[in-house]
């Protein structure tokens, strides 16, 4: 198992899976979004931090949303950027760190042979 975690691609894939599970299964209001409310004939938008789990119906049931007048919700461009950085950026940095560690180890081995 330890040898599999020395491969940066495996670490990246595992990191992406873990962050996806974390942010899509637990309602963490971290991402900039907009909520569209509709009551009667009036409709308005309100910016708020929303969770990615809301898109799967976790933490926000459709009946509950309809009762409080929520018509729709979506991420803003800044929310998409933060989601991309969190879901892919952090695992990418960790994988890159492992790659650099392996490279340093190889360089030390090559230099010790000389």
Short mmCIF file of C-alpha atoms in Angstrom, two decimals:
data_model
loop_
_atom_site.label_atom_id
_atom_site.label_comp_id
_atom_site.label_asym_id
_atom_site.label_seq_id
_atom_site.Cartn_x
_atom_site.Cartn_y
_atom_site.Cartn_z
CA UNK A 1 0.00 0.00 0.00
CA UNK A 2 2.82 2.38 0.87
CA UNK A 3 4.41 1.81 -2.52
CA UNK A 4 1.13 2.67 -4.27
CA UNK A 5 1.02 5.97 -2.37
CA UNK A 6 4.50 6.81 -3.66
CA UNK A 7 3.03 7.20 -7.15
CA UNK A 8 1.90 10.84 -7.58
CA UNK A 9 -0.95 9.85 -9.93
CA UNK A 10 -2.38 7.45 -7.36
CA UNK A 11 -2.15 10.11 -4.65
CA UNK A 12 -3.83 12.65 -6.94
CA UNK A 13 -6.68 10.24 -7.78
CA UNK A 14 -7.17 9.30 -4.13
CA UNK A 15 -7.08 12.96 -3.08
CA UNK A 16 -9.68 13.93 -5.68
CA UNK A 17 -11.96 11.09 -4.59
CA UNK A 18 -11.63 12.05 -0.92
CA UNK A 19 -12.31 15.75 -1.55
CA UNK A 20 -15.27 14.95 -3.80
CA UNK A 21 -16.75 12.71 -1.13
CA UNK A 22 -16.10 15.30 1.56
CA UNK A 23 -17.64 18.25 -0.26
CA UNK A 24 -20.48 16.40 -1.98
CA UNK A 25 -21.64 14.35 1.01
CA UNK A 26 -21.21 16.84 3.87
CA UNK A 27 -23.00 20.22 3.64
CA UNK A 28 -20.10 22.66 3.99
CA UNK A 29 -21.19 26.15 2.90
CA UNK A 30 -17.92 27.28 1.34
CA UNK A 31 -18.60 28.17 -2.28
CA UNK A 32 -19.96 31.51 -3.55
CA UNK A 33 -23.32 31.08 -5.15
CA UNK A 34 -26.64 32.71 -5.74
CA UNK A 35 -30.07 31.63 -4.55
CA UNK A 36 -33.15 32.57 -6.54
CA UNK A 37 -36.26 33.06 -4.42
CA UNK A 38 -39.81 33.25 -5.75
CA UNK A 39 -42.85 34.22 -3.71
CA UNK A 40 -46.10 35.03 -5.41
CA UNK A 41 -45.20 36.76 -8.64
CA UNK A 42 -42.04 38.34 -7.27
CA UNK A 43 -38.59 36.88 -7.87
CA UNK A 44 -35.25 38.00 -6.42
CA UNK A 45 -31.69 36.75 -6.05
CA UNK A 46 -29.49 36.65 -3.01
CA UNK A 47 -25.79 35.85 -2.87
CA UNK A 48 -24.81 33.24 -0.29
CA UNK A 49 -22.23 30.60 0.42
CA UNK A 50 -23.63 27.27 -0.69
CA UNK A 51 -22.48 23.69 -0.44
CA UNK A 52 -21.80 21.31 -3.30
CA UNK A 53 -23.88 18.71 -1.46
CA UNK A 54 -27.01 20.79 -2.14
CA UNK A 55 -26.73 19.81 -5.81
CA UNK A 56 -27.18 16.17 -4.78
CA UNK A 57 -30.04 16.98 -2.42
CA UNK A 58 -28.01 16.39 0.73
CA UNK A 59 -28.57 19.06 3.36
CA UNK A 60 -31.31 20.75 1.34
CA UNK A 61 -34.41 18.71 0.60
CA UNK A 62 -36.53 19.87 -2.39
CA UNK A 63 -39.67 20.09 -0.22
CA UNK A 64 -37.89 22.24 2.33
CA UNK A 65 -36.51 24.53 -0.38
CA UNK A 66 -39.93 24.93 -1.99
CA UNK A 67 -41.48 25.74 1.39
CA UNK A 68 -39.11 28.67 1.98
CA UNK A 69 -39.52 29.90 -1.60
CA UNK A 70 -36.24 28.80 -3.20
CA UNK A 71 -36.70 28.45 -6.95
CA UNK A 72 -33.09 27.72 -7.91
CA UNK A 73 -29.49 28.00 -6.73
CA UNK A 74 -26.21 27.93 -8.58
CA UNK A 75 -22.53 28.72 -8.21
CA UNK A 76 -21.07 32.02 -9.31
CA UNK A 77 -17.82 32.11 -11.33
CA UNK A 78 -15.83 32.68 -8.13
CA UNK A 79 -17.58 29.66 -6.59
CA UNK A 80 -16.63 27.49 -9.59
CA UNK A 81 -13.01 28.66 -9.29
CA UNK A 82 -12.86 27.86 -5.57
CA UNK A 83 -14.52 24.48 -6.16
CA UNK A 84 -11.98 23.63 -8.88
CA UNK A 85 -9.07 24.69 -6.69
CA UNK A 86 -10.31 22.73 -3.69
CA UNK A 87 -11.33 19.60 -5.59
CA UNK A 88 -8.33 19.40 -7.93
CA UNK A 89 -5.76 21.95 -6.71
CA UNK A 90 -5.06 20.60 -3.24
CA UNK A 91 -4.73 16.97 -4.37
CA UNK A 92 -2.54 18.22 -7.23
CA UNK A 93 -0.23 20.04 -4.82
CA UNK A 94 0.07 16.98 -2.62
CA UNK A 95 0.83 14.77 -5.63
CA UNK A 96 3.40 17.30 -6.89
CA UNK A 97 5.06 17.29 -3.46
CA UNK A 98 5.37 13.51 -3.62
CA UNK A 99 6.81 13.79 -7.14
CA UNK A 100 9.43 16.28 -5.92
CA UNK A 101 10.29 14.03 -2.99
CA UNK A 102 10.83 11.06 -5.31
CA UNK A 103 12.92 13.20 -7.64
CA UNK A 104 15.08 14.41 -4.75
CA UNK A 105 15.58 10.85 -3.54
CA UNK A 106 16.65 9.74 -7.03
CA UNK A 107 19.08 12.66 -7.31
CA UNK A 108 20.63 11.76 -3.94
CA UNK A 109 21.03 8.12 -5.02
CA UNK A 110 22.66 9.16 -8.31
CA UNK A 111 25.01 11.58 -6.56
CA UNK A 112 26.02 8.97 -3.99
CA UNK A 113 27.03 6.56 -6.80
CA UNK A 114 29.47 9.10 -8.26
#
